mmCIF file of C-alpha atoms in Angstrom:
data_model
loop_
_atom_site.group_PDB
_atom_site.id
_atom_site.type_symbol
_atom_site.label_atom_id
_atom_site.label_comp_id
_atom_site.label_asym_id
_atom_site.label_seq_id
_atom_site.Cartn_x
_atom_site.Cartn_y
_atom_site.Cartn_z
ATOM 1 C CA UNK A 1 -57.681 62.419 -43.715
ATOM 2 C CA UNK A 2 -57.842 58.657 -43.965
ATOM 3 C CA UNK A 3 -56.452 57.553 -47.297
ATOM 4 C CA UNK A 4 -59.242 56.139 -49.434
ATOM 5 C CA UNK A 5 -58.489 53.026 -51.425
ATOM 6 C CA UNK A 6 -57.649 53.425 -55.094
ATOM 7 C CA UNK A 7 -60.650 51.239 -55.850
ATOM 8 C CA UNK A 8 -62.883 53.818 -54.192
ATOM 9 C CA UNK A 9 -61.206 56.663 -56.047
ATOM 10 C CA UNK A 10 -61.577 54.955 -59.411
ATOM 11 C CA UNK A 11 -65.148 53.909 -58.701
ATOM 12 C CA UNK A 12 -65.970 57.512 -57.783
ATOM 13 C CA UNK A 13 -64.372 58.739 -61.001
ATOM 14 C CA UNK A 14 -66.262 56.222 -63.119
ATOM 15 C CA UNK A 15 -69.358 58.472 -63.192
ATOM 16 C CA UNK A 16 -69.466 61.429 -65.623
ATOM 17 C CA UNK A 17 -71.556 63.605 -63.289
ATOM 18 C CA UNK A 18 -69.040 63.132 -60.495
ATOM 19 C CA UNK A 19 -66.179 63.997 -62.806
ATOM 20 C CA UNK A 20 -68.072 67.124 -63.852
ATOM 21 C CA UNK A 21 -68.551 68.052 -60.190
ATOM 22 C CA UNK A 22 -64.817 67.677 -59.620
ATOM 23 C CA UNK A 23 -64.079 69.836 -62.644
ATOM 24 C CA UNK A 24 -66.431 72.476 -61.313
ATOM 25 C CA UNK A 25 -64.753 72.320 -57.884
ATOM 26 C CA UNK A 26 -61.332 72.645 -59.495
ATOM 27 C CA UNK A 27 -62.446 76.218 -60.160
ATOM 28 C CA UNK A 28 -63.191 76.814 -56.484
ATOM 29 C CA UNK A 29 -65.417 75.659 -53.631
ATOM 30 C CA UNK A 30 -69.176 75.559 -54.067
ATOM 31 C CA UNK A 31 -72.285 75.001 -52.019
ATOM 32 C CA UNK A 32 -74.645 72.149 -52.839
ATOM 33 C CA UNK A 33 -77.119 74.606 -54.351
ATOM 34 C CA UNK A 34 -74.314 76.063 -56.495
ATOM 35 C CA UNK A 35 -73.825 72.547 -57.820
ATOM 36 C CA UNK A 36 -77.495 71.718 -58.335
ATOM 37 C CA UNK A 37 -78.110 74.494 -60.866
ATOM 38 C CA UNK A 38 -75.619 73.623 -63.651
ATOM 39 C CA UNK A 39 -76.297 69.886 -63.550
ATOM 40 C CA UNK A 40 -80.110 70.060 -63.651
ATOM 41 C CA UNK A 41 -80.205 67.320 -61.064
ATOM 42 C CA UNK A 42 -82.160 67.258 -57.830
ATOM 43 C CA UNK A 43 -80.461 68.170 -54.604
ATOM 44 C CA UNK A 44 -80.730 64.590 -53.230
ATOM 45 C CA UNK A 45 -79.056 63.269 -56.384
ATOM 46 C CA UNK A 46 -76.208 65.763 -56.086
ATOM 47 C CA UNK A 47 -75.893 64.939 -52.394
ATOM 48 C CA UNK A 48 -75.654 61.271 -53.219
ATOM 49 C CA UNK A 49 -72.845 61.950 -55.664
ATOM 50 C CA UNK A 50 -71.095 64.145 -53.108
ATOM 51 C CA UNK A 51 -71.285 61.347 -50.581
ATOM 52 C CA UNK A 52 -69.462 59.006 -52.961
ATOM 53 C CA UNK A 53 -66.826 61.639 -53.686
ATOM 54 C CA UNK A 54 -66.466 62.371 -49.993
ATOM 55 C CA UNK A 55 -65.930 58.747 -48.995
ATOM 56 C CA UNK A 56 -63.323 58.428 -51.754
ATOM 57 C CA UNK A 57 -61.592 61.390 -50.159
ATOM 58 C CA UNK A 58 -61.969 63.492 -53.293
ATOM 59 C CA UNK A 59 -63.964 66.273 -51.670
ATOM 60 C CA UNK A 60 -64.245 67.670 -48.177
ATOM 61 C CA UNK A 61 -67.091 69.623 -46.632
ATOM 62 C CA UNK A 62 -66.515 72.113 -43.880
ATOM 63 C CA UNK A 63 -68.478 71.568 -40.717
ATOM 64 C CA UNK A 64 -68.563 75.091 -39.368
ATOM 65 C CA UNK A 65 -70.511 77.184 -41.829
ATOM 66 C CA UNK A 66 -74.248 76.919 -42.397
ATOM 67 C CA UNK A 67 -73.816 76.424 -46.117
ATOM 68 C CA UNK A 68 -71.102 73.794 -45.759
ATOM 69 C CA UNK A 69 -69.158 74.530 -48.936
ATOM 70 C CA UNK A 70 -67.703 71.593 -50.845
ATOM 71 C CA UNK A 71 -63.997 71.636 -51.610
ATOM 72 C CA UNK A 72 -61.872 69.526 -53.881
ATOM 73 C CA UNK A 73 -59.178 67.416 -52.279
ATOM 74 C CA UNK A 74 -56.439 66.783 -54.814
ATOM 75 C CA UNK A 75 -54.380 64.160 -52.975
ATOM 76 C CA UNK A 76 -56.233 60.994 -54.083
ATOM 77 C CA UNK A 77 -56.257 62.184 -57.680
ATOM 78 C CA UNK A 78 -52.535 62.693 -57.595
ATOM 79 C CA UNK A 79 -52.154 59.233 -56.095
ATOM 80 C CA UNK A 80 -54.278 57.728 -58.856
ATOM 81 C CA UNK A 81 -52.317 59.595 -61.518
ATOM 82 C CA UNK A 82 -49.123 58.354 -59.902
ATOM 83 C CA UNK A 83 -50.328 54.815 -60.189
ATOM 84 C CA UNK A 84 -50.696 55.241 -63.925
ATOM 85 C CA UNK A 85 -47.029 56.194 -63.890
ATOM 86 C CA UNK A 86 -46.183 52.680 -62.719
ATOM 87 C CA UNK A 87 -46.019 51.520 -66.309
ATOM 88 C CA UNK A 88 -43.282 54.003 -66.973
ATOM 89 C CA UNK A 89 -41.455 52.794 -63.848
ATOM 90 C CA UNK A 90 -41.701 49.263 -65.186
ATOM 91 C CA UNK A 91 -39.774 50.305 -68.281
ATOM 92 C CA UNK A 92 -37.311 52.386 -66.332
ATOM 93 C CA UNK A 93 -36.545 49.380 -64.119
ATOM 94 C CA UNK A 94 -36.124 47.172 -67.192
ATOM 95 C CA UNK A 95 -33.784 49.729 -68.724
ATOM 96 C CA UNK A 96 -31.667 49.760 -65.557
ATOM 97 C CA UNK A 97 -31.151 46.038 -65.956
ATOM 98 C CA UNK A 98 -30.718 46.306 -69.715
ATOM 99 C CA UNK A 99 -27.926 48.808 -69.162
ATOM 100 C CA UNK A 100 -25.956 46.252 -67.148
ATOM 101 C CA UNK A 101 -26.665 43.460 -69.585
ATOM 102 C CA UNK A 102 -25.679 45.518 -72.607
ATOM 103 C CA UNK A 103 -22.270 46.055 -71.026
ATOM 104 C CA UNK A 104 -21.935 42.297 -70.604
ATOM 105 C CA UNK A 105 -22.779 41.751 -74.278
ATOM 106 C CA UNK A 106 -20.369 44.468 -75.295
ATOM 107 C CA UNK A 107 -17.503 42.931 -73.351
ATOM 108 C CA UNK A 108 -18.230 39.517 -74.861
ATOM 109 C CA UNK A 109 -18.162 41.027 -78.326
ATOM 110 C CA UNK A 110 -14.859 42.748 -77.699
ATOM 111 C CA UNK A 111 -13.281 39.535 -76.441
ATOM 112 C CA UNK A 112 -14.255 37.496 -79.480
ATOM 113 C CA UNK B 1 -49.622 60.689 -84.149
ATOM 114 C CA UNK B 2 -53.086 62.051 -83.482
ATOM 115 C CA UNK B 3 -54.031 63.637 -80.208
ATOM 116 C CA UNK B 4 -56.171 60.770 -79.009
ATOM 117 C CA UNK B 5 -53.340 58.315 -79.541
ATOM 118 C CA UNK B 6 -50.999 60.690 -77.754
ATOM 119 C CA UNK B 7 -53.235 60.597 -74.670
ATOM 120 C CA UNK B 8 -53.184 56.809 -74.636
ATOM 121 C CA UNK B 9 -49.470 56.420 -74.978
ATOM 122 C CA UNK B 10 -46.426 56.369 -72.780
ATOM 123 C CA UNK B 11 -42.918 56.921 -74.080
ATOM 124 C CA UNK B 12 -39.827 55.973 -72.148
ATOM 125 C CA UNK B 13 -36.396 56.972 -73.434
ATOM 126 C CA UNK B 14 -32.932 55.955 -72.327
ATOM 127 C CA UNK B 15 -29.458 56.429 -73.811
ATOM 128 C CA UNK B 16 -27.129 53.434 -73.722
ATOM 129 C CA UNK B 17 -23.392 53.184 -73.995
ATOM 130 C CA UNK B 18 -23.429 50.606 -76.794
ATOM 131 C CA UNK B 19 -24.190 50.600 -80.531
ATOM 132 C CA UNK B 20 -27.705 49.869 -81.855
ATOM 133 C CA UNK B 21 -26.641 46.371 -82.962
ATOM 134 C CA UNK B 22 -26.034 45.328 -79.359
ATOM 135 C CA UNK B 23 -29.312 46.824 -78.131
ATOM 136 C CA UNK B 24 -31.133 45.024 -80.931
ATOM 137 C CA UNK B 25 -29.396 41.780 -80.008
ATOM 138 C CA UNK B 26 -30.469 42.183 -76.386
ATOM 139 C CA UNK B 27 -34.082 42.219 -77.642
ATOM 140 C CA UNK B 28 -33.798 39.404 -80.153
ATOM 141 C CA UNK B 29 -33.769 36.117 -78.234
ATOM 142 C CA UNK B 30 -35.012 34.657 -74.921
ATOM 143 C CA UNK B 31 -31.463 34.020 -73.683
ATOM 144 C CA UNK B 32 -30.930 37.776 -73.729
ATOM 145 C CA UNK B 33 -34.392 39.100 -72.869
ATOM 146 C CA UNK B 34 -34.603 36.919 -69.754
ATOM 147 C CA UNK B 35 -31.577 38.754 -68.413
ATOM 148 C CA UNK B 36 -33.124 42.215 -68.302
ATOM 149 C CA UNK B 37 -36.871 42.376 -68.954
ATOM 150 C CA UNK B 38 -38.942 43.572 -66.048
ATOM 151 C CA UNK B 39 -38.098 45.083 -62.685
ATOM 152 C CA UNK B 40 -35.603 43.469 -60.329
ATOM 153 C CA UNK B 41 -37.244 40.737 -58.273
ATOM 154 C CA UNK B 42 -39.709 39.904 -61.059
ATOM 155 C CA UNK B 43 -37.849 37.336 -63.196
ATOM 156 C CA UNK B 44 -39.228 36.250 -66.545
ATOM 157 C CA UNK B 45 -39.990 32.629 -65.800
ATOM 158 C CA UNK B 46 -41.749 32.143 -69.102
ATOM 159 C CA UNK B 47 -40.073 33.560 -72.185
ATOM 160 C CA UNK B 48 -41.036 32.182 -75.589
ATOM 161 C CA UNK B 49 -40.125 34.174 -78.674
ATOM 162 C CA UNK B 50 -40.611 33.408 -82.332
ATOM 163 C CA UNK B 51 -38.614 36.464 -83.300
ATOM 164 C CA UNK B 52 -39.746 37.239 -86.842
ATOM 165 C CA UNK B 53 -42.510 39.376 -88.329
ATOM 166 C CA UNK B 54 -45.773 37.513 -87.725
ATOM 167 C CA UNK B 55 -44.130 35.379 -85.035
ATOM 168 C CA UNK B 56 -45.660 35.088 -81.574
ATOM 169 C CA UNK B 57 -44.113 35.787 -78.189
ATOM 170 C CA UNK B 58 -45.231 34.835 -74.699
ATOM 171 C CA UNK B 59 -43.860 36.005 -71.360
ATOM 172 C CA UNK B 60 -44.747 35.635 -67.701
ATOM 173 C CA UNK B 61 -43.039 37.018 -64.633
ATOM 174 C CA UNK B 62 -42.783 35.515 -61.192
ATOM 175 C CA UNK B 63 -43.263 37.876 -58.301
ATOM 176 C CA UNK B 64 -41.357 38.013 -55.029
ATOM 177 C CA UNK B 65 -44.080 35.761 -53.537
ATOM 178 C CA UNK B 66 -42.896 32.972 -55.861
ATOM 179 C CA UNK B 67 -46.141 32.857 -57.804
ATOM 180 C CA UNK B 68 -46.078 33.169 -61.577
ATOM 181 C CA UNK B 69 -48.213 36.058 -62.794
ATOM 182 C CA UNK B 70 -50.645 35.759 -65.697
ATOM 183 C CA UNK B 71 -48.887 35.302 -69.010
ATOM 184 C CA UNK B 72 -48.919 38.029 -71.600
ATOM 185 C CA UNK B 73 -47.812 38.198 -75.179
ATOM 186 C CA UNK B 74 -48.649 38.925 -78.752
ATOM 187 C CA UNK B 75 -47.179 39.107 -82.197
ATOM 188 C CA UNK B 76 -44.189 40.800 -83.774
ATOM 189 C CA UNK B 77 -45.665 43.311 -86.227
ATOM 190 C CA UNK B 78 -42.460 44.757 -87.592
ATOM 191 C CA UNK B 79 -38.754 44.011 -87.167
ATOM 192 C CA UNK B 80 -36.003 46.063 -88.789
ATOM 193 C CA UNK B 81 -32.628 44.789 -87.564
ATOM 194 C CA UNK B 82 -30.709 47.335 -85.480
ATOM 195 C CA UNK B 83 -33.484 49.889 -85.965
ATOM 196 C CA UNK B 84 -36.963 48.958 -84.816
ATOM 197 C CA UNK B 85 -39.169 46.302 -83.232
ATOM 198 C CA UNK B 86 -42.955 46.624 -83.106
ATOM 199 C CA UNK B 87 -45.167 44.162 -81.270
ATOM 200 C CA UNK B 88 -48.599 43.958 -79.788
ATOM 201 C CA UNK B 89 -49.177 42.724 -76.277
ATOM 202 C CA UNK B 90 -52.053 41.598 -74.083
ATOM 203 C CA UNK B 91 -52.541 39.615 -70.915
ATOM 204 C CA UNK B 92 -53.953 36.143 -71.446
ATOM 205 C CA UNK B 93 -57.003 37.038 -69.415
ATOM 206 C CA UNK B 94 -60.647 37.277 -70.464
ATOM 207 C CA UNK B 95 -61.453 40.706 -71.873
ATOM 208 C CA UNK B 96 -57.826 41.800 -71.940
ATOM 209 C CA UNK B 97 -57.132 44.602 -74.371
ATOM 210 C CA UNK B 98 -54.097 45.035 -76.565
ATOM 211 C CA UNK B 99 -51.383 47.586 -76.495
ATOM 212 C CA UNK B 100 -48.818 48.161 -79.218
ATOM 213 C CA UNK B 101 -45.202 48.877 -78.362
ATOM 214 C CA UNK B 102 -42.649 50.326 -80.737
ATOM 215 C CA UNK B 103 -39.020 50.079 -79.675
ATOM 216 C CA UNK B 104 -36.582 52.122 -81.756
ATOM 217 C CA UNK B 105 -32.787 52.139 -81.611
ATOM 218 C CA UNK B 106 -31.409 55.504 -82.694
ATOM 219 C CA UNK B 107 -27.648 55.720 -83.191
ATOM 220 C CA UNK B 108 -25.943 58.508 -81.249
ATOM 221 C CA UNK B 109 -22.397 59.834 -81.705
ATOM 222 C CA UNK B 110 -19.700 57.872 -79.905
ATOM 223 C CA UNK B 111 -21.165 54.417 -80.502
ATOM 224 C CA UNK B 112 -24.122 55.161 -78.252
ATOM 225 C CA UNK B 113 -27.811 54.437 -78.760
ATOM 226 C CA UNK B 114 -31.004 56.162 -77.795
ATOM 227 C CA UNK B 115 -33.678 53.588 -77.045
ATOM 228 C CA UNK B 116 -37.250 54.839 -77.291
ATOM 229 C CA UNK B 117 -40.051 52.543 -76.124
ATOM 230 C CA UNK B 118 -43.438 53.907 -77.020
ATOM 231 C CA UNK B 119 -46.560 52.046 -76.004
ATOM 232 C CA UNK B 120 -50.046 52.914 -77.202
ATOM 233 C CA UNK B 121 -52.786 51.475 -75.030
ATOM 234 C CA UNK B 122 -56.283 50.571 -76.193
ATOM 235 C CA UNK B 123 -57.509 53.057 -73.581
ATOM 236 C CA UNK B 124 -56.276 54.853 -70.509
ATOM 237 C CA UNK B 125 -57.613 52.211 -68.158
ATOM 238 C CA UNK B 126 -54.993 49.870 -69.563
ATOM 239 C CA UNK B 127 -52.242 51.932 -68.014
ATOM 240 C CA UNK B 128 -53.337 50.618 -64.696
ATOM 241 C CA UNK B 129 -53.773 46.968 -65.596
ATOM 242 C CA UNK B 130 -50.405 46.598 -67.287
ATOM 243 C CA UNK B 131 -48.107 47.869 -64.612
ATOM 244 C CA UNK B 132 -46.393 44.506 -64.418
ATOM 245 C CA UNK B 133 -47.016 44.029 -60.738
ATOM 246 C CA UNK B 134 -50.056 41.834 -61.152
ATOM 247 C CA UNK B 135 -52.409 44.512 -59.937
ATOM 248 C CA UNK B 136 -55.913 44.064 -61.243
ATOM 249 C CA UNK B 137 -58.644 45.973 -59.544
ATOM 250 C CA UNK B 138 -62.012 47.287 -60.438
ATOM 251 C CA UNK B 139 -60.747 49.954 -62.732
ATOM 252 C CA UNK B 140 -63.440 51.408 -64.895
ATOM 253 C CA UNK B 141 -63.928 54.225 -67.268
ATOM 254 C CA UNK B 142 -62.996 56.673 -64.538
ATOM 255 C CA UNK B 143 -59.434 56.561 -65.682
ATOM 256 C CA UNK B 144 -60.388 57.754 -69.150
ATOM 257 C CA UNK B 145 -61.077 61.193 -67.783
ATOM 258 C CA UNK B 146 -58.589 61.150 -64.950
ATOM 259 C CA UNK B 147 -55.801 62.704 -66.965
ATOM 260 C CA UNK B 148 -58.103 65.572 -67.904
ATOM 261 C CA UNK B 149 -59.243 66.134 -64.349
ATOM 262 C CA UNK B 150 -55.695 66.123 -63.044
ATOM 263 C CA UNK B 151 -54.560 68.517 -65.767
ATOM 264 C CA UNK B 152 -57.426 70.862 -64.970
ATOM 265 C CA UNK B 153 -56.605 70.611 -61.318
ATOM 266 C CA UNK B 154 -52.985 71.493 -61.851
ATOM 267 C CA UNK B 155 -54.072 74.430 -63.988
ATOM 268 C CA UNK B 156 -56.417 75.652 -61.255
ATOM 269 C CA UNK B 157 -53.777 75.370 -58.555
ATOM 270 C CA UNK B 158 -50.852 76.698 -60.539
#
């Protein structure tokens, strides 16, 4: 699968209905009509949402079967969650440098 | 800490081979902070600190491309020498939201210190806009629910 941009992933996630669809799919694959019922939305509306999710790489639809079940694809979500972890990496990198600097300060203190 | 705050926070912990007084000193003045703040390759090329409660601070980093990133800063909310520093922080950009960071220095046996840096963001979307790499994209409310979706997903797969 072509990696979707994070922008696309976040834009897809910005809609509550699409997040609800993903939550539903986390419980297992579903057909479009399976999805229509709980959301009280029309089939075209659901299909539109699925299209957005599909182009963000968040869901896949099998080509073979008549009913074309929709499946969740976890990879982009993991990638997005990983990006949130960047803040932690920022601190970890600072702490690496702080560790070195603290030793410098300590040596200075011992000398004086 | 309430649950909502927990969801919006990140805590990073590290043990150091030095007493709390030295860790505190490393945080207390630009001459020190410049030497370690931020990832390697992202020097603090702007570092102004009025290090007292109510005092303001202002930092900016320069990336490997040689361009200075947007400045960020805030106010020191609490300072207890050798124990704790609390400050708020926001990018100097329109609509930027604040986060509050609490740095604590806990003494450990053997003249060591456990440093705990806990940051509470205004919302989850801020995690993404404060990564320190100058990344600003069209992040919207999607992130607010992302943690939930991912957690659910892991539950479903595991």
